[in-house]
């Protein structure tokens, strides 16, 4: 252990230096309210920071190291009203420390090991109302220099080492003193002399707390004729005998409230019997409270006899053996029985009882009727009660009931519709199991009811008349239940005065469009923790007074833009956090609305996207409209590109042959050929050849050179020689214009046959057939060879329509271009590779 | 009164978690000096401290296959300052371990007995006119059990520490109202939070129960 300590000692200075590196700051305090309130708790301060404004009214310097308070220590803060100096290791408070703090009303010195407190320490605190000096090593009230604090209302000197209850003379200077907390001190004896000052100067409003003092003796007569507002004596007595004699010592005391008993964690008494309370007969008490006394022994029938005239009586965790003590008709008006281990419900007969609180008594399982004719307030929460046929006036024996709390119990079956309980204003069933709520309009007669809580009562609402009759209802809490088909139907029609409605955790998926139509007074609506898919603002449009709307923890993806205008204008608080927002461009306007309404939307920063995947768990506020603009750009760019491409395509198509020419056909030569094609046609078709074929091919792009007999044949040479020399020899291709006349013409057939032979011999020029008109099959059959060829080969058919001509000329041009040698080298290639040259025909 | 000087003969498992605990003028913790120093070193050397934010994890109890780990989940404290404070205190007259509350339990067994005794002490940083305990039990990220227990209520408070204010020391030694049961095999996370009437966290601990 020593070695470790040494290691610690070695490490300490290093760490201290390290840790000091970053603490230098001139403004370490938290500004709670600018210029008014500053919080400097636990900041390692050795003095008050320089930059606290002079106007500061509340200053929290707790958990620092002020250690020594000198005179006029706080004079720079003349406006101070609250000064918290808890745990500041203050050992010395000099004279005039608080001088100048004329407005200070609260001074807290908790947890300071004060060793030296000067006589003038508190001088100047003319307005001080509350002085807290808990755990300050205080030994005696006599030495405490507070005699001049005329306005003092509360003096808390608990948990000190005060041995004497002697109230010093200066108490006569403290006429406003209301609370004196002397609990957890060392006071053992109380003598007549100690309270002499109270005889001289009665402090009627004084409440005195002496709990946790080891009281041994109270001199009889000490409190005779003394009036106090309250006296608390909890966990004071070491034995039942001491308790008994001390209570007898209180004889003559008149007090508004007397609290006796123990704390759950400070139990000293082993046994408890009725003689404890016998001494109370000599006291005048209005309110009596007793807590944590158990193991009652003996007959308790007369236990409360001395308390017959008390108006308020509270029993907390008192183990009474039987109920006999409670079954008399005392004049009690309020009775509280909390956690008292009764095994039966007491059949009370207290005719004047107005308020009855009977809670946390876990052993009771069935409700039994009682007769309390004056009862107005009944609280039966947190028992294990089951209640059959709730509720009517016969159950409680009263028709005056205004407040009924049956929450946190077992099964409550609604059997009658609150007959005779029309005065009810407050009804609470939460966390009990409600049965038969769908059977009839159970609340029909409760026209005065203002508050109804049926939260978590395991009900499934089917019956639409469930809330019929509740015309005065202002608050309706029904969280944690469910509805048929998870649809909120039109059930609030009569609740025109409703201001608060809680529908959270109701598994709602849909809401009827008219559900909220009559709720024009509604101010607070909680729809959180449901399964709503969108923010349907049309629903909330009729809620003209709505201020707070909570739609958090739903599955809302977005809302439509035009709908957002429908939100009530009065709305000041809207919670949409924990939903499944879709941060996509489709909802861009909603997302923009979220950004614009940051004031209205609570926790807008915590609103997270659920989709798309790349935005998952990102704040909605981080959604950038630019993303959508970007995609717009992308869309427009692509549209333009497609357009351009198609235009280019069209252009390329249109100017295909121009391009071919441009791209490479310049180099094209016809090689040894002069003509691109030799045209074989019947003279009957010459018109078509001249007007169509020649015009289109020779004047079009690319320009082809045709070999035409009427133009290119050399005169004076035999026709056959011309056909061979000029026609086939000098042409790359042969165009055969097949028509009726062609078949009939001898020359044409001759030319065609030569062409075929030529093609066969040179294997160079392809034959392109153009069929000008439909041919009669019988005629065609005469030319067996031609017929066979036309039926096996592709040929061009002339069609006299715009599209047909277009297609025709393109095909023809292509056919003519095919096999055209591309370059001088290409020509050679073409010659050595005749197969290639003929492929396209 | 110290948290731990009532140990008696029983085998108490002691835990210290969280930020600086300062008893100020109390004398009882002097006996803890050695322990405090050891703990201080341990905490200073704990690798998590380098990160600055999280409190160190403590082994609350280890018994055979059962292991309970612990970490404070109080969020408002500057660890660096807490360290410095611990340094100052351990070199001064009143040594205190680095913690925001002290807690000990009298048993560490798979078969949990009903009403086990605990001891709990801390210096309040919030008023506790009302005090609530929230317990949440998780296994594999799924919530198994949630409950809220009112420790202090305004009217007739049950415990003597109810109603105490910021800066005061509270101490509880006694049984807790737990049912007896056998811890089933598995890993569990238990989140314990004490909060007051303003919903401000008074103390908070994140426990992991490993039973294999």
PDB file of N, CA and C in Angstrom, chain A residues 419-458:
ATOM      1  N   UNK A 419     -74.070   6.393 -11.359  1.00  0.00           N
ATOM      2  CA  UNK A 419     -75.325   6.895 -10.829  1.00  0.00           C
ATOM      3  C   UNK A 419     -75.108   7.534  -9.454  1.00  0.00           C
ATOM      4  N   UNK A 420     -75.625   8.715  -9.272  1.00  0.00           N
ATOM      5  CA  UNK A 420     -75.469   9.416  -8.001  1.00  0.00           C
ATOM      6  C   UNK A 420     -74.118  10.064  -7.844  1.00  0.00           C
ATOM      7  N   UNK A 421     -73.245   9.938  -8.836  1.00  0.00           N
ATOM      8  CA  UNK A 421     -71.916  10.547  -8.739  1.00  0.00           C
ATOM      9  C   UNK A 421     -71.767  11.644  -9.794  1.00  0.00           C
ATOM     10  N   UNK A 422     -72.863  12.344 -10.061  1.00  0.00           N
ATOM     11  CA  UNK A 422     -72.855  13.350 -11.116  1.00  0.00           C
ATOM     12  C   UNK A 422     -71.952  14.541 -10.792  1.00  0.00           C
ATOM     13  N   UNK A 423     -71.558  14.646  -9.501  1.00  0.00           N
ATOM     14  CA  UNK A 423     -70.687  15.771  -9.114  1.00  0.00           C
ATOM     15  C   UNK A 423     -69.232  15.558  -9.537  1.00  0.00           C
ATOM     16  N   UNK A 424     -68.907  14.369  -9.959  1.00  0.00           N
ATOM     17  CA  UNK A 424     -67.504  14.037 -10.245  1.00  0.00           C
ATOM     18  C   UNK A 424     -66.863  15.017 -11.219  1.00  0.00           C
ATOM     19  N   UNK A 425     -65.678  15.469 -10.847  1.00  0.00           N
ATOM     20  CA  UNK A 425     -64.921  16.367 -11.720  1.00  0.00           C
ATOM     21  C   UNK A 425     -63.619  15.723 -12.200  1.00  0.00           C
ATOM     22  N   UNK A 426     -63.137  14.772 -11.406  1.00  0.00           N
ATOM     23  CA  UNK A 426     -61.833  14.177 -11.690  1.00  0.00           C
ATOM     24  C   UNK A 426     -61.948  12.667 -11.553  1.00  0.00           C
ATOM     25  N   UNK A 427     -61.597  11.956 -12.612  1.00  0.00           N
ATOM     26  CA  UNK A 427     -61.734  10.506 -12.594  1.00  0.00           C
ATOM     27  C   UNK A 427     -60.486   9.902 -13.211  1.00  0.00           C
ATOM     28  N   UNK A 428     -59.847   9.021 -12.463  1.00  0.00           N
ATOM     29  CA  UNK A 428     -58.575   8.473 -12.919  1.00  0.00           C
ATOM     30  C   UNK A 428     -58.591   6.945 -12.807  1.00  0.00           C
ATOM     31  N   UNK A 429     -58.427   6.286 -13.955  1.00  0.00           N
ATOM     32  CA  UNK A 429     -58.381   4.818 -13.973  1.00  0.00           C
ATOM     33  C   UNK A 429     -57.046   4.294 -14.485  1.00  0.00           C
ATOM     34  N   UNK A 430     -56.076   5.144 -14.702  1.00  0.00           N
ATOM     35  CA  UNK A 430     -54.882   4.730 -15.446  1.00  0.00           C
ATOM     36  C   UNK A 430     -54.185   3.513 -14.830  1.00  0.00           C
ATOM     37  N   UNK A 431     -53.700   2.668 -15.709  1.00  0.00           N
ATOM     38  CA  UNK A 431     -52.970   1.452 -15.351  1.00  0.00           C
ATOM     39  C   UNK A 431     -53.775   0.443 -14.545  1.00  0.00           C
ATOM     40  N   UNK A 432     -55.068   0.649 -14.449  1.00  0.00           N
ATOM     41  CA  UNK A 432     -55.916  -0.448 -13.981  1.00  0.00           C
ATOM     42  C   UNK A 432     -56.480  -1.079 -15.245  1.00  0.00           C
ATOM     43  N   UNK A 433     -57.057  -2.271 -15.138  1.00  0.00           N
ATOM     44  CA  UNK A 433     -57.627  -2.881 -16.342  1.00  0.00           C
ATOM     45  C   UNK A 433     -59.119  -2.605 -16.361  1.00  0.00           C
ATOM     46  N   UNK A 434     -59.556  -1.866 -17.354  1.00  0.00           N
ATOM     47  CA  UNK A 434     -60.975  -1.508 -17.433  1.00  0.00           C
ATOM     48  C   UNK A 434     -61.709  -2.528 -18.280  1.00  0.00           C
ATOM     49  N   UNK A 435     -62.830  -3.001 -17.739  1.00  0.00           N
ATOM     50  CA  UNK A 435     -63.641  -3.968 -18.486  1.00  0.00           C
ATOM     51  C   UNK A 435     -64.989  -3.341 -18.821  1.00  0.00           C
ATOM     52  N   UNK A 436     -65.562  -3.817 -19.896  1.00  0.00           N
ATOM     53  CA  UNK A 436     -66.915  -3.422 -20.338  1.00  0.00           C
ATOM     54  C   UNK A 436     -67.047  -1.960 -20.710  1.00  0.00           C
ATOM     55  N   UNK A 437     -66.002  -1.371 -21.214  1.00  0.00           N
ATOM     56  CA  UNK A 437     -66.112   0.043 -21.583  1.00  0.00           C
ATOM     57  C   UNK A 437     -66.819   0.195 -22.920  1.00  0.00           C
ATOM     58  N   UNK A 438     -66.882  -0.879 -23.691  1.00  0.00           N
ATOM     59  CA  UNK A 438     -67.539  -0.795 -24.993  1.00  0.00           C
ATOM     60  C   UNK A 438     -69.024  -1.178 -24.933  1.00  0.00           C
ATOM     61  N   UNK A 439     -69.475  -1.540 -23.746  1.00  0.00           N
ATOM     62  CA  UNK A 439     -70.838  -2.060 -23.654  1.00  0.00           C
ATOM     63  C   UNK A 439     -71.897  -0.960 -23.685  1.00  0.00           C
ATOM     64  N   UNK A 440     -71.574   0.179 -23.070  1.00  0.00           N
ATOM     65  CA  UNK A 440     -72.576   1.259 -23.004  1.00  0.00           C
ATOM     66  C   UNK A 440     -71.843   2.568 -22.739  1.00  0.00           C
ATOM     67  N   UNK A 441     -72.560   3.676 -22.832  1.00  0.00           N
ATOM     68  CA  UNK A 441     -71.926   4.968 -22.585  1.00  0.00           C
ATOM     69  C   UNK A 441     -71.769   5.152 -21.082  1.00  0.00           C
ATOM     70  N   UNK A 442     -70.701   4.626 -20.538  1.00  0.00           N
ATOM     71  CA  UNK A 442     -70.525   4.567 -19.086  1.00  0.00           C
ATOM     72  C   UNK A 442     -70.478   5.952 -18.449  1.00  0.00           C
ATOM     73  N   UNK A 443     -69.966   6.940 -19.182  1.00  0.00           N
ATOM     74  CA  UNK A 443     -69.767   8.265 -18.580  1.00  0.00           C
ATOM     75  C   UNK A 443     -70.931   9.221 -18.864  1.00  0.00           C
ATOM     76  N   UNK A 444     -72.025   8.663 -19.317  1.00  0.00           N
ATOM     77  CA  UNK A 444     -73.135   9.483 -19.806  1.00  0.00           C
ATOM     78  C   UNK A 444     -73.595  10.555 -18.830  1.00  0.00           C
ATOM     79  N   UNK A 445     -73.620  10.210 -17.535  1.00  0.00           N
ATOM     80  CA  UNK A 445     -74.181  11.165 -16.569  1.00  0.00           C
ATOM     81  C   UNK A 445     -73.141  12.132 -16.012  1.00  0.00           C
ATOM     82  N   UNK A 446     -71.872  11.979 -16.397  1.00  0.00           N
ATOM     83  CA  UNK A 446     -70.821  12.794 -15.774  1.00  0.00           C
ATOM     84  C   UNK A 446     -70.659  14.126 -16.514  1.00  0.00           C
ATOM     85  N   UNK A 447     -71.676  14.951 -16.401  1.00  0.00           N
ATOM     86  CA  UNK A 447     -71.673  16.211 -17.139  1.00  0.00           C
ATOM     87  C   UNK A 447     -70.754  17.253 -16.522  1.00  0.00           C
ATOM     88  N   UNK A 448     -70.274  16.988 -15.295  1.00  0.00           N
ATOM     89  CA  UNK A 448     -69.355  17.941 -14.660  1.00  0.00           C
ATOM     90  C   UNK A 448     -67.894  17.500 -14.739  1.00  0.00           C
ATOM     91  N   UNK A 449     -67.663  16.345 -15.301  1.00  0.00           N
ATOM     92  CA  UNK A 449     -66.313  15.797 -15.301  1.00  0.00           C
ATOM     93  C   UNK A 449     -65.379  16.656 -16.144  1.00  0.00           C
ATOM     94  N   UNK A 450     -64.242  17.011 -15.540  1.00  0.00           N
ATOM     95  CA  UNK A 450     -63.273  17.849 -16.254  1.00  0.00           C
ATOM     96  C   UNK A 450     -62.021  17.074 -16.625  1.00  0.00           C
ATOM     97  N   UNK A 451     -61.743  16.025 -15.849  1.00  0.00           N
ATOM     98  CA  UNK A 451     -60.490  15.294 -16.049  1.00  0.00           C
ATOM     99  C   UNK A 451     -60.799  13.808 -16.086  1.00  0.00           C
ATOM    100  N   UNK A 452     -60.365  13.157 -17.156  1.00  0.00           N
ATOM    101  CA  UNK A 452     -60.558  11.713 -17.251  1.00  0.00           C
ATOM    102  C   UNK A 452     -59.264  11.080 -17.747  1.00  0.00           C
ATOM    103  N   UNK A 453     -58.774  10.123 -16.975  1.00  0.00           N
ATOM    104  CA  UNK A 453     -57.553   9.423 -17.379  1.00  0.00           C
ATOM    105  C   UNK A 453     -57.861   7.933 -17.491  1.00  0.00           C
ATOM    106  N   UNK A 454     -57.824   7.421 -18.716  1.00  0.00           N
ATOM    107  CA  UNK A 454     -58.001   5.975 -18.910  1.00  0.00           C
ATOM    108  C   UNK A 454     -56.777   5.420 -19.634  1.00  0.00           C
ATOM    109  N   UNK A 455     -55.618   6.023 -19.364  1.00  0.00           N
ATOM    110  CA  UNK A 455     -54.388   5.570 -20.005  1.00  0.00           C
ATOM    111  C   UNK A 455     -54.024   4.160 -19.538  1.00  0.00           C
ATOM    112  N   UNK A 456     -53.482   3.391 -20.446  1.00  0.00           N
ATOM    113  CA  UNK A 456     -52.981   2.046 -20.148  1.00  0.00           C
ATOM    114  C   UNK A 456     -53.985   1.199 -19.373  1.00  0.00           C
ATOM    115  N   UNK A 457     -55.219   1.232 -19.818  1.00  0.00           N
ATOM    116  CA  UNK A 457     -56.238   0.433 -19.126  1.00  0.00           C
ATOM    117  C   UNK A 457     -56.596  -0.795 -19.951  1.00  0.00           C
ATOM    118  N   UNK A 458     -55.738  -1.140 -20.911  1.00  0.00           N
ATOM    119  CA  UNK A 458     -55.928  -2.347 -21.730  1.00  0.00           C
ATOM    120  C   UNK A 458     -57.266  -2.374 -22.439  1.00  0.00           C
TER     121      UNK A 458
END
